[in-house]
JSON list of C-alpha atoms in Angstrom, two decimals:
[
{"chain": "A", "resi": 1, "resn": "UNK", "atom": "CA", "xyz": [0.15, -0.03, 0.01]},
{"chain": "A", "resi": 2, "resn": "UNK", "atom": "CA", "xyz": [1.11, 3.48, -0.81]},
{"chain": "A", "resi": 3, "resn": "UNK", "atom": "CA", "xyz": [-0.80, 5.09, 1.94]},
{"chain": "A", "resi": 4, "resn": "UNK", "atom": "CA", "xyz": [-1.19, 8.80, 1.42]},
{"chain": "A", "resi": 5, "resn": "UNK", "atom": "CA", "xyz": [0.48, 10.44, -1.59]},
{"chain": "A", "resi": 6, "resn": "UNK", "atom": "CA", "xyz": [0.57, 14.00, -2.61]},
{"chain": "A", "resi": 7, "resn": "UNK", "atom": "CA", "xyz": [1.27, 15.71, -6.02]},
{"chain": "A", "resi": 8, "resn": "UNK", "atom": "CA", "xyz": [3.34, 17.80, -6.68]},
{"chain": "A", "resi": 9, "resn": "UNK", "atom": "CA", "xyz": [6.12, 17.72, -3.89]},
{"chain": "A", "resi": 10, "resn": "UNK", "atom": "CA", "xyz": [7.13, 21.14, -4.69]},
{"chain": "A", "resi": 11, "resn": "UNK", "atom": "CA", "xyz": [5.83, 24.15, -6.56]},
{"chain": "A", "resi": 12, "resn": "UNK", "atom": "CA", "xyz": [6.73, 27.62, -7.22]},
{"chain": "A", "resi": 13, "resn": "UNK", "atom": "CA", "xyz": [3.59, 29.91, -8.48]},
{"chain": "A", "resi": 14, "resn": "UNK", "atom": "CA", "xyz": [3.48, 33.76, -9.13]},
{"chain": "A", "resi": 15, "resn": "UNK", "atom": "CA", "xyz": [0.96, 35.84, -7.17]},
{"chain": "A", "resi": 16, "resn": "UNK", "atom": "CA", "xyz": [-2.39, 35.46, -8.91]},
{"chain": "A", "resi": 17, "resn": "UNK", "atom": "CA", "xyz": [-1.61, 32.30, -10.33]},
{"chain": "A", "resi": 18, "resn": "UNK", "atom": "CA", "xyz": [-4.01, 28.92, -9.63]},
{"chain": "A", "resi": 19, "resn": "UNK", "atom": "CA", "xyz": [-2.92, 25.52, -8.95]},
{"chain": "A", "resi": 20, "resn": "UNK", "atom": "CA", "xyz": [-4.56, 22.23, -7.54]},
{"chain": "A", "resi": 21, "resn": "UNK", "atom": "CA", "xyz": [-2.93, 19.79, -5.07]},
{"chain": "A", "resi": 22, "resn": "UNK", "atom": "CA", "xyz": [-3.84, 16.26, -5.17]},
{"chain": "A", "resi": 23, "resn": "UNK", "atom": "CA", "xyz": [-4.05, 13.80, -2.54]},
{"chain": "A", "resi": 24, "resn": "UNK", "atom": "CA", "xyz": [-4.89, 10.16, -2.86]},
{"chain": "A", "resi": 25, "resn": "UNK", "atom": "CA", "xyz": [-5.36, 7.52, -0.22]},
{"chain": "A", "resi": 26, "resn": "UNK", "atom": "CA", "xyz": [-5.53, 3.67, -0.68]},
{"chain": "A", "resi": 27, "resn": "UNK", "atom": "CA", "xyz": [-6.59, 2.78, 2.68]},
{"chain": "A", "resi": 28, "resn": "UNK", "atom": "CA", "xyz": [-10.43, 3.03, 2.07]},
{"chain": "A", "resi": 29, "resn": "UNK", "atom": "CA", "xyz": [-10.62, 5.98, 4.68]},
{"chain": "A", "resi": 30, "resn": "UNK", "atom": "CA", "xyz": [-13.75, 7.95, 5.00]},
{"chain": "A", "resi": 31, "resn": "UNK", "atom": "CA", "xyz": [-12.19, 11.08, 6.42]},
{"chain": "A", "resi": 32, "resn": "UNK", "atom": "CA", "xyz": [-9.68, 13.23, 4.52]},
{"chain": "A", "resi": 33, "resn": "UNK", "atom": "CA", "xyz": [-7.84, 16.66, 5.71]},
{"chain": "A", "resi": 34, "resn": "UNK", "atom": "CA", "xyz": [-5.81, 19.35, 4.20]},
{"chain": "A", "resi": 35, "resn": "UNK", "atom": "CA", "xyz": [-3.43, 21.20, 6.50]},
{"chain": "A", "resi": 36, "resn": "UNK", "atom": "CA", "xyz": [-1.04, 23.85, 6.16]},
{"chain": "A", "resi": 37, "resn": "UNK", "atom": "CA", "xyz": [2.27, 23.91, 8.31]},
{"chain": "A", "resi": 38, "resn": "UNK", "atom": "CA", "xyz": [4.03, 27.40, 8.94]},
{"chain": "A", "resi": 39, "resn": "UNK", "atom": "CA", "xyz": [7.02, 27.82, 11.22]},
{"chain": "A", "resi": 40, "resn": "UNK", "atom": "CA", "xyz": [6.20, 27.96, 14.94]},
{"chain": "A", "resi": 41, "resn": "UNK", "atom": "CA", "xyz": [2.47, 27.38, 14.32]},
{"chain": "A", "resi": 42, "resn": "UNK", "atom": "CA", "xyz": [2.14, 23.58, 14.00]},
{"chain": "A", "resi": 43, "resn": "UNK", "atom": "CA", "xyz": [-0.56, 22.10, 11.79]},
{"chain": "A", "resi": 44, "resn": "UNK", "atom": "CA", "xyz": [-3.73, 24.11, 10.88]},
{"chain": "A", "resi": 45, "resn": "UNK", "atom": "CA", "xyz": [-6.68, 22.72, 9.33]},
{"chain": "A", "resi": 46, "resn": "UNK", "atom": "CA", "xyz": [-7.82, 24.18, 6.03]},
{"chain": "A", "resi": 47, "resn": "UNK", "atom": "CA", "xyz": [-10.77, 21.89, 4.98]},
{"chain": "A", "resi": 48, "resn": "UNK", "atom": "CA", "xyz": [-11.86, 18.35, 5.47]},
{"chain": "A", "resi": 49, "resn": "UNK", "atom": "CA", "xyz": [-14.29, 15.63, 4.33]},
{"chain": "A", "resi": 50, "resn": "UNK", "atom": "CA", "xyz": [-15.98, 12.98, 6.00]},
{"chain": "A", "resi": 51, "resn": "UNK", "atom": "CA", "xyz": [-17.09, 11.18, 2.83]},
{"chain": "A", "resi": 52, "resn": "UNK", "atom": "CA", "xyz": [-17.32, 11.25, -0.76]},
{"chain": "A", "resi": 53, "resn": "UNK", "atom": "CA", "xyz": [-19.11, 14.27, -2.08]},
{"chain": "A", "resi": 54, "resn": "UNK", "atom": "CA", "xyz": [-18.88, 16.29, 1.35]},
{"chain": "A", "resi": 55, "resn": "UNK", "atom": "CA", "xyz": [-16.53, 19.02, 2.21]},
{"chain": "A", "resi": 56, "resn": "UNK", "atom": "CA", "xyz": [-16.25, 21.43, 5.27]},
{"chain": "A", "resi": 57, "resn": "UNK", "atom": "CA", "xyz": [-14.14, 24.42, 6.45]},
{"chain": "A", "resi": 58, "resn": "UNK", "atom": "CA", "xyz": [-11.53, 24.07, 8.92]},
{"chain": "A", "resi": 59, "resn": "UNK", "atom": "CA", "xyz": [-9.73, 26.48, 11.01]},
{"chain": "A", "resi": 60, "resn": "UNK", "atom": "CA", "xyz": [-8.05, 28.52, 8.10]},
{"chain": "A", "resi": 61, "resn": "UNK", "atom": "CA", "xyz": [-10.19, 27.96, 5.11]},
{"chain": "A", "resi": 62, "resn": "UNK", "atom": "CA", "xyz": [-9.95, 31.49, 3.23]},
{"chain": "A", "resi": 63, "resn": "UNK", "atom": "CA", "xyz": [-8.36, 31.71, -0.06]},
{"chain": "A", "resi": 64, "resn": "UNK", "atom": "CA", "xyz": [-8.68, 27.78, -0.71]},
{"chain": "A", "resi": 65, "resn": "UNK", "atom": "CA", "xyz": [-11.42, 25.51, -2.33]},
{"chain": "A", "resi": 66, "resn": "UNK", "atom": "CA", "xyz": [-11.70, 21.55, -1.90]},
{"chain": "A", "resi": 67, "resn": "UNK", "atom": "CA", "xyz": [-13.57, 18.74, -3.83]},
{"chain": "A", "resi": 68, "resn": "UNK", "atom": "CA", "xyz": [-14.10, 15.12, -2.93]},
{"chain": "A", "resi": 69, "resn": "UNK", "atom": "CA", "xyz": [-15.29, 13.55, -6.07]},
{"chain": "A", "resi": 70, "resn": "UNK", "atom": "CA", "xyz": [-14.00, 10.08, -5.22]},
{"chain": "A", "resi": 71, "resn": "UNK", "atom": "CA", "xyz": [-13.38, 8.55, -1.90]},
{"chain": "A", "resi": 72, "resn": "UNK", "atom": "CA", "xyz": [-9.72, 7.97, -2.54]},
{"chain": "A", "resi": 73, "resn": "UNK", "atom": "CA", "xyz": [-8.99, 11.52, -3.80]},
{"chain": "A", "resi": 74, "resn": "UNK", "atom": "CA", "xyz": [-9.12, 15.06, -2.17]},
{"chain": "A", "resi": 75, "resn": "UNK", "atom": "CA", "xyz": [-8.41, 18.25, -4.08]},
{"chain": "A", "resi": 76, "resn": "UNK", "atom": "CA", "xyz": [-7.14, 21.36, -2.88]},
{"chain": "A", "resi": 77, "resn": "UNK", "atom": "CA", "xyz": [-7.15, 24.41, -5.12]},
{"chain": "A", "resi": 78, "resn": "UNK", "atom": "CA", "xyz": [-5.77, 27.86, -4.74]},
{"chain": "A", "resi": 79, "resn": "UNK", "atom": "CA", "xyz": [-7.66, 30.24, -7.41]},
{"chain": "A", "resi": 80, "resn": "UNK", "atom": "CA", "xyz": [-5.43, 33.21, -7.10]},
{"chain": "A", "resi": 81, "resn": "UNK", "atom": "CA", "xyz": [-2.44, 32.78, -5.13]},
{"chain": "A", "resi": 82, "resn": "UNK", "atom": "CA", "xyz": [-1.14, 35.02, -2.54]},
{"chain": "A", "resi": 83, "resn": "UNK", "atom": "CA", "xyz": [2.32, 35.13, -0.90]},
{"chain": "A", "resi": 84, "resn": "UNK", "atom": "CA", "xyz": [0.57, 34.51, 2.45]},
{"chain": "A", "resi": 85, "resn": "UNK", "atom": "CA", "xyz": [-0.12, 31.03, 1.06]},
{"chain": "A", "resi": 86, "resn": "UNK", "atom": "CA", "xyz": [3.69, 30.11, 0.93]},
{"chain": "A", "resi": 87, "resn": "UNK", "atom": "CA", "xyz": [3.69, 27.13, 3.30]},
{"chain": "A", "resi": 88, "resn": "UNK", "atom": "CA", "xyz": [4.12, 23.41, 3.32]},
{"chain": "A", "resi": 89, "resn": "UNK", "atom": "CA", "xyz": [0.76, 21.74, 2.81]},
{"chain": "A", "resi": 90, "resn": "UNK", "atom": "CA", "xyz": [-0.23, 18.12, 4.24]},
{"chain": "A", "resi": 91, "resn": "UNK", "atom": "CA", "xyz": [-2.93, 15.78, 3.25]},
{"chain": "A", "resi": 92, "resn": "UNK", "atom": "CA", "xyz": [-4.16, 13.29, 5.66]},
{"chain": "A", "resi": 93, "resn": "UNK", "atom": "CA", "xyz": [-6.69, 10.67, 6.11]},
{"chain": "A", "resi": 94, "resn": "UNK", "atom": "CA", "xyz": [-8.36, 8.58, 8.68]},
{"chain": "A", "resi": 95, "resn": "UNK", "atom": "CA", "xyz": [-10.84, 5.93, 9.72]},
{"chain": "A", "resi": 96, "resn": "UNK", "atom": "CA", "xyz": [-13.62, 8.07, 11.07]},
{"chain": "A", "resi": 97, "resn": "UNK", "atom": "CA", "xyz": [-12.25, 9.70, 14.41]},
{"chain": "A", "resi": 98, "resn": "UNK", "atom": "CA", "xyz": [-8.94, 7.80, 14.92]},
{"chain": "A", "resi": 99, "resn": "UNK", "atom": "CA", "xyz": [-5.42, 8.59, 14.12]},
{"chain": "A", "resi": 100, "resn": "UNK", "atom": "CA", "xyz": [-4.55, 10.44, 10.95]},
{"chain": "A", "resi": 101, "resn": "UNK", "atom": "CA", "xyz": [-2.21, 9.05, 8.30]},
{"chain": "A", "resi": 102, "resn": "UNK", "atom": "CA", "xyz": [-0.29, 11.87, 6.66]},
{"chain": "A", "resi": 103, "resn": "UNK", "atom": "CA", "xyz": [1.26, 12.37, 3.21]},
{"chain": "A", "resi": 104, "resn": "UNK", "atom": "CA", "xyz": [4.82, 13.42, 2.51]},
{"chain": "A", "resi": 105, "resn": "UNK", "atom": "CA", "xyz": [3.93, 17.07, 2.11]},
{"chain": "A", "resi": 106, "resn": "UNK", "atom": "CA", "xyz": [3.92, 19.72, -0.62]},
{"chain": "A", "resi": 107, "resn": "UNK", "atom": "CA", "xyz": [6.15, 22.77, -0.49]},
{"chain": "A", "resi": 108, "resn": "UNK", "atom": "CA", "xyz": [4.58, 25.77, -2.08]},
{"chain": "A", "resi": 109, "resn": "UNK", "atom": "CA", "xyz": [6.17, 29.28, -2.60]},
{"chain": "A", "resi": 110, "resn": "UNK", "atom": "CA", "xyz": [4.35, 32.00, -3.90]},
{"chain": "A", "resi": 111, "resn": "UNK", "atom": "CA", "xyz": [6.30, 34.78, -5.11]},
{"chain": "B", "resi": 1, "resn": "UNK", "atom": "CA", "xyz": [-12.50, 26.08, 20.24]},
{"chain": "B", "resi": 2, "resn": "UNK", "atom": "CA", "xyz": [-10.22, 23.53, 21.53]},
{"chain": "B", "resi": 3, "resn": "UNK", "atom": "CA", "xyz": [-6.59, 24.60, 21.97]},
{"chain": "B", "resi": 4, "resn": "UNK", "atom": "CA", "xyz": [-3.36, 22.62, 22.48]},
{"chain": "B", "resi": 5, "resn": "UNK", "atom": "CA", "xyz": [-0.44, 24.16, 24.38]},
{"chain": "B", "resi": 6, "resn": "UNK", "atom": "CA", "xyz": [3.10, 22.87, 23.99]},
{"chain": "B", "resi": 7, "resn": "UNK", "atom": "CA", "xyz": [4.97, 25.16, 26.40]},
{"chain": "B", "resi": 8, "resn": "UNK", "atom": "CA", "xyz": [8.57, 23.99, 25.43]},
{"chain": "B", "resi": 9, "resn": "UNK", "atom": "CA", "xyz": [9.62, 25.03, 22.23]},
{"chain": "B", "resi": 10, "resn": "UNK", "atom": "CA", "xyz": [12.91, 23.23, 22.49]},
{"chain": "B", "resi": 11, "resn": "UNK", "atom": "CA", "xyz": [14.09, 20.33, 24.52]},
{"chain": "B", "resi": 12, "resn": "UNK", "atom": "CA", "xyz": [17.50, 18.65, 24.71]},
{"chain": "B", "resi": 13, "resn": "UNK", "atom": "CA", "xyz": [18.42, 15.03, 26.08]},
{"chain": "B", "resi": 14, "resn": "UNK", "atom": "CA", "xyz": [21.52, 13.05, 26.36]},
{"chain": "B", "resi": 15, "resn": "UNK", "atom": "CA", "xyz": [21.63, 9.79, 24.40]},
{"chain": "B", "resi": 16, "resn": "UNK", "atom": "CA", "xyz": [20.26, 6.87, 26.49]},
{"chain": "B", "resi": 17, "resn": "UNK", "atom": "CA", "xyz": [18.51, 9.41, 29.08]},
{"chain": "B", "resi": 18, "resn": "UNK", "atom": "CA", "xyz": [14.60, 10.23, 29.47]},
{"chain": "B", "resi": 19, "resn": "UNK", "atom": "CA", "xyz": [12.98, 13.22, 28.54]},
{"chain": "B", "resi": 20, "resn": "UNK", "atom": "CA", "xyz": [9.46, 14.41, 28.94]},
{"chain": "B", "resi": 21, "resn": "UNK", "atom": "CA", "xyz": [7.55, 16.57, 26.65]},
{"chain": "B", "resi": 22, "resn": "UNK", "atom": "CA", "xyz": [4.69, 18.58, 28.01]},
{"chain": "B", "resi": 23, "resn": "UNK", "atom": "CA", "xyz": [1.34, 19.16, 26.36]},
{"chain": "B", "resi": 24, "resn": "UNK", "atom": "CA", "xyz": [-2.00, 20.50, 27.84]},
{"chain": "B", "resi": 25, "resn": "UNK", "atom": "CA", "xyz": [-5.12, 21.24, 26.13]},
{"chain": "B", "resi": 26, "resn": "UNK", "atom": "CA", "xyz": [-8.51, 23.10, 26.44]},
{"chain": "B", "resi": 27, "resn": "UNK", "atom": "CA", "xyz": [-11.85, 21.22, 26.01]},
{"chain": "B", "resi": 28, "resn": "UNK", "atom": "CA", "xyz": [-15.32, 20.80, 27.38]},
{"chain": "B", "resi": 29, "resn": "UNK", "atom": "CA", "xyz": [-15.81, 17.41, 25.88]},
{"chain": "B", "resi": 30, "resn": "UNK", "atom": "CA", "xyz": [-15.62, 14.30, 27.67]},
{"chain": "B", "resi": 31, "resn": "UNK", "atom": "CA", "xyz": [-15.07, 12.04, 24.63]},
{"chain": "B", "resi": 32, "resn": "UNK", "atom": "CA", "xyz": [-11.97, 12.57, 22.53]},
{"chain": "B", "resi": 33, "resn": "UNK", "atom": "CA", "xyz": [-8.48, 11.48, 21.52]},
{"chain": "B", "resi": 34, "resn": "UNK", "atom": "CA", "xyz": [-5.07, 12.50, 22.09]},
{"chain": "B", "resi": 35, "resn": "UNK", "atom": "CA", "xyz": [-1.84, 11.96, 19.90]},
{"chain": "B", "resi": 36, "resn": "UNK", "atom": "CA", "xyz": [1.75, 12.45, 19.77]},
{"chain": "B", "resi": 37, "resn": "UNK", "atom": "CA", "xyz": [3.31, 12.81, 16.24]},
{"chain": "B", "resi": 38, "resn": "UNK", "atom": "CA", "xyz": [6.88, 12.84, 15.40]},
{"chain": "B", "resi": 39, "resn": "UNK", "atom": "CA", "xyz": [8.24, 14.92, 12.49]},
{"chain": "B", "resi": 40, "resn": "UNK", "atom": "CA", "xyz": [11.84, 14.35, 11.63]},
{"chain": "B", "resi": 41, "resn": "UNK", "atom": "CA", "xyz": [13.79, 16.32, 9.22]},
{"chain": "B", "resi": 42, "resn": "UNK", "atom": "CA", "xyz": [12.10, 14.39, 6.34]},
{"chain": "B", "resi": 43, "resn": "UNK", "atom": "CA", "xyz": [9.05, 16.25, 7.09]},
{"chain": "B", "resi": 44, "resn": "UNK", "atom": "CA", "xyz": [6.81, 13.10, 7.25]},
{"chain": "B", "resi": 45, "resn": "UNK", "atom": "CA", "xyz": [4.36, 13.07, 10.07]},
{"chain": "B", "resi": 46, "resn": "UNK", "atom": "CA", "xyz": [4.68, 9.73, 12.00]},
{"chain": "B", "resi": 47, "resn": "UNK", "atom": "CA", "xyz": [2.18, 8.55, 14.74]},
{"chain": "B", "resi": 48, "resn": "UNK", "atom": "CA", "xyz": [4.03, 8.03, 17.92]},
{"chain": "B", "resi": 49, "resn": "UNK", "atom": "CA", "xyz": [1.31, 7.04, 20.40]},
{"chain": "B", "resi": 50, "resn": "UNK", "atom": "CA", "xyz": [-2.36, 7.37, 20.76]},
{"chain": "B", "resi": 51, "resn": "UNK", "atom": "CA", "xyz": [-4.49, 7.92, 24.06]},
{"chain": "B", "resi": 52, "resn": "UNK", "atom": "CA", "xyz": [-8.25, 7.52, 24.25]},
{"chain": "B", "resi": 53, "resn": "UNK", "atom": "CA", "xyz": [-9.91, 9.99, 26.92]},
{"chain": "B", "resi": 54, "resn": "UNK", "atom": "CA", "xyz": [-12.22, 7.14, 28.46]},
{"chain": "B", "resi": 55, "resn": "UNK", "atom": "CA", "xyz": [-9.17, 5.08, 29.15]},
{"chain": "B", "resi": 56, "resn": "UNK", "atom": "CA", "xyz": [-7.67, 5.59, 32.66]},
{"chain": "B", "resi": 57, "resn": "UNK", "atom": "CA", "xyz": [-4.53, 3.45, 31.97]},
{"chain": "B", "resi": 58, "resn": "UNK", "atom": "CA", "xyz": [-1.65, 5.26, 30.37]},
{"chain": "B", "resi": 59, "resn": "UNK", "atom": "CA", "xyz": [-0.60, 4.29, 26.63]},
{"chain": "B", "resi": 60, "resn": "UNK", "atom": "CA", "xyz": [2.71, 2.97, 26.06]},
{"chain": "B", "resi": 61, "resn": "UNK", "atom": "CA", "xyz": [4.61, 2.02, 22.76]},
{"chain": "B", "resi": 62, "resn": "UNK", "atom": "CA", "xyz": [7.97, 0.49, 23.67]},
{"chain": "B", "resi": 63, "resn": "UNK", "atom": "CA", "xyz": [10.29, 3.46, 24.90]},
{"chain": "B", "resi": 64, "resn": "UNK", "atom": "CA", "xyz": [7.64, 5.84, 24.59]},
{"chain": "B", "resi": 65, "resn": "UNK", "atom": "CA", "xyz": [4.80, 6.40, 27.10]},
{"chain": "B", "resi": 66, "resn": "UNK", "atom": "CA", "xyz": [2.22, 9.08, 28.22]},
{"chain": "B", "resi": 67, "resn": "UNK", "atom": "CA", "xyz": [1.10, 10.61, 31.42]},
{"chain": "B", "resi": 68, "resn": "UNK", "atom": "CA", "xyz": [-2.33, 11.46, 30.76]},
{"chain": "B", "resi": 69, "resn": "UNK", "atom": "CA", "xyz": [-3.90, 13.57, 33.50]},
{"chain": "B", "resi": 70, "resn": "UNK", "atom": "CA", "xyz": [-7.83, 14.00, 32.45]},
{"chain": "B", "resi": 71, "resn": "UNK", "atom": "CA", "xyz": [-8.71, 16.26, 35.07]},
{"chain": "B", "resi": 72, "resn": "UNK", "atom": "CA", "xyz": [-5.68, 18.53, 34.73]},
{"chain": "B", "resi": 73, "resn": "UNK", "atom": "CA", "xyz": [-6.16, 18.44, 30.83]},
{"chain": "B", "resi": 74, "resn": "UNK", "atom": "CA", "xyz": [-2.51, 17.24, 30.52]},
{"chain": "B", "resi": 75, "resn": "UNK", "atom": "CA", "xyz": [-0.88, 14.82, 28.09]},
{"chain": "B", "resi": 76, "resn": "UNK", "atom": "CA", "xyz": [2.89, 14.46, 28.53]},
{"chain": "B", "resi": 77, "resn": "UNK", "atom": "CA", "xyz": [5.21, 12.21, 26.51]},
{"chain": "B", "resi": 78, "resn": "UNK", "atom": "CA", "xyz": [8.22, 10.56, 27.99]},
{"chain": "B", "resi": 79, "resn": "UNK", "atom": "CA", "xyz": [10.75, 9.16, 25.75]},
{"chain": "B", "resi": 80, "resn": "UNK", "atom": "CA", "xyz": [13.11, 6.41, 27.59]},
{"chain": "B", "resi": 81, "resn": "UNK", "atom": "CA", "xyz": [16.65, 5.39, 26.60]},
{"chain": "B", "resi": 82, "resn": "UNK", "atom": "CA", "xyz": [16.70, 8.19, 24.18]},
{"chain": "B", "resi": 83, "resn": "UNK", "atom": "CA", "xyz": [18.31, 7.53, 20.75]},
{"chain": "B", "resi": 84, "resn": "UNK", "atom": "CA", "xyz": [19.83, 9.76, 18.14]},
{"chain": "B", "resi": 85, "resn": "UNK", "atom": "CA", "xyz": [16.87, 8.76, 15.84]},
{"chain": "B", "resi": 86, "resn": "UNK", "atom": "CA", "xyz": [14.34, 10.37, 18.29]},
{"chain": "B", "resi": 87, "resn": "UNK", "atom": "CA", "xyz": [15.58, 13.88, 17.31]},
{"chain": "B", "resi": 88, "resn": "UNK", "atom": "CA", "xyz": [12.66, 15.62, 15.74]},
{"chain": "B", "resi": 89, "resn": "UNK", "atom": "CA", "xyz": [9.76, 17.98, 16.13]},
{"chain": "B", "resi": 90, "resn": "UNK", "atom": "CA", "xyz": [7.05, 16.56, 18.21]},
{"chain": "B", "resi": 91, "resn": "UNK", "atom": "CA", "xyz": [3.53, 17.67, 18.03]},
{"chain": "B", "resi": 92, "resn": "UNK", "atom": "CA", "xyz": [0.78, 17.11, 20.34]},
{"chain": "B", "resi": 93, "resn": "UNK", "atom": "CA", "xyz": [-2.85, 16.63, 18.82]},
{"chain": "B", "resi": 94, "resn": "UNK", "atom": "CA", "xyz": [-6.26, 16.76, 20.26]},
{"chain": "B", "resi": 95, "resn": "UNK", "atom": "CA", "xyz": [-9.24, 15.21, 18.35]},
{"chain": "B", "resi": 96, "resn": "UNK", "atom": "CA", "xyz": [-12.99, 15.23, 18.96]},
{"chain": "B", "resi": 97, "resn": "UNK", "atom": "CA", "xyz": [-14.71, 16.05, 15.73]},
{"chain": "B", "resi": 98, "resn": "UNK", "atom": "CA", "xyz": [-11.79, 17.81, 14.46]},
{"chain": "B", "resi": 99, "resn": "UNK", "atom": "CA", "xyz": [-7.94, 17.68, 15.19]},
{"chain": "B", "resi": 100, "resn": "UNK", "atom": "CA", "xyz": [-5.88, 20.76, 16.68]},
{"chain": "B", "resi": 101, "resn": "UNK", "atom": "CA", "xyz": [-2.18, 20.54, 17.07]},
{"chain": "B", "resi": 102, "resn": "UNK", "atom": "CA", "xyz": [0.21, 22.13, 19.27]},
{"chain": "B", "resi": 103, "resn": "UNK", "atom": "CA", "xyz": [2.97, 24.45, 18.02]},
{"chain": "B", "resi": 104, "resn": "UNK", "atom": "CA", "xyz": [5.49, 21.70, 18.50]},
{"chain": "B", "resi": 105, "resn": "UNK", "atom": "CA", "xyz": [8.52, 20.99, 20.66]},
{"chain": "B", "resi": 106, "resn": "UNK", "atom": "CA", "xyz": [11.98, 20.64, 18.86]},
{"chain": "B", "resi": 107, "resn": "UNK", "atom": "CA", "xyz": [13.91, 17.63, 20.45]},
{"chain": "B", "resi": 108, "resn": "UNK", "atom": "CA", "xyz": [17.56, 17.39, 20.15]},
{"chain": "B", "resi": 109, "resn": "UNK", "atom": "CA", "xyz": [19.34, 14.43, 21.20]},
{"chain": "B", "resi": 110, "resn": "UNK", "atom": "CA", "xyz": [22.97, 14.77, 21.98]},
{"chain": "B", "resi": 111, "resn": "UNK", "atom": "CA", "xyz": [25.56, 11.78, 21.59]}
]
């Protein structure tokens, strides 16, 4: 099993550009999450999904959109990137409320 | 909103010694989970240990154990016989319906 995978691993964007981060899991987990990690702030939840076709806002949702069209995939979109969105993004999945399994992260730089 | 506080930004331990990392949390819930995650320089988030709030017995995983004090809302991690490979950022996390992370403690292991 690959677990949780993220594409791409690195990306540099110019302000105003858009992009989509892809998360895939092969553990048949219902719940999936997107976090951002900034220095000194731990991980903060952006959006999450409790099942195919559902999404919900987390702690810091502004500037991001998500979609869960298939159970195994969770997409994070940035429609108009801003320098404040420079961060490391982590996807995670879990079986309901148990521990979360994380992907390797995506380092995004917005110039 | 639930908050998780890790009061030690950095800790240091001598190889083979024992170190304790502190974590406190704030919640009005009675049913929740607590976790410690390790993040080495590779950036991968690795689950170290899990504690269910309804269990009075402290969780242990080999050299890792917790001191869970529900009334005090405290959840510390003890690492025994510290090894060089234990050097990492350690994050405490709280979960009921969503997940909240502390800001992390950077652990250095001295040979």
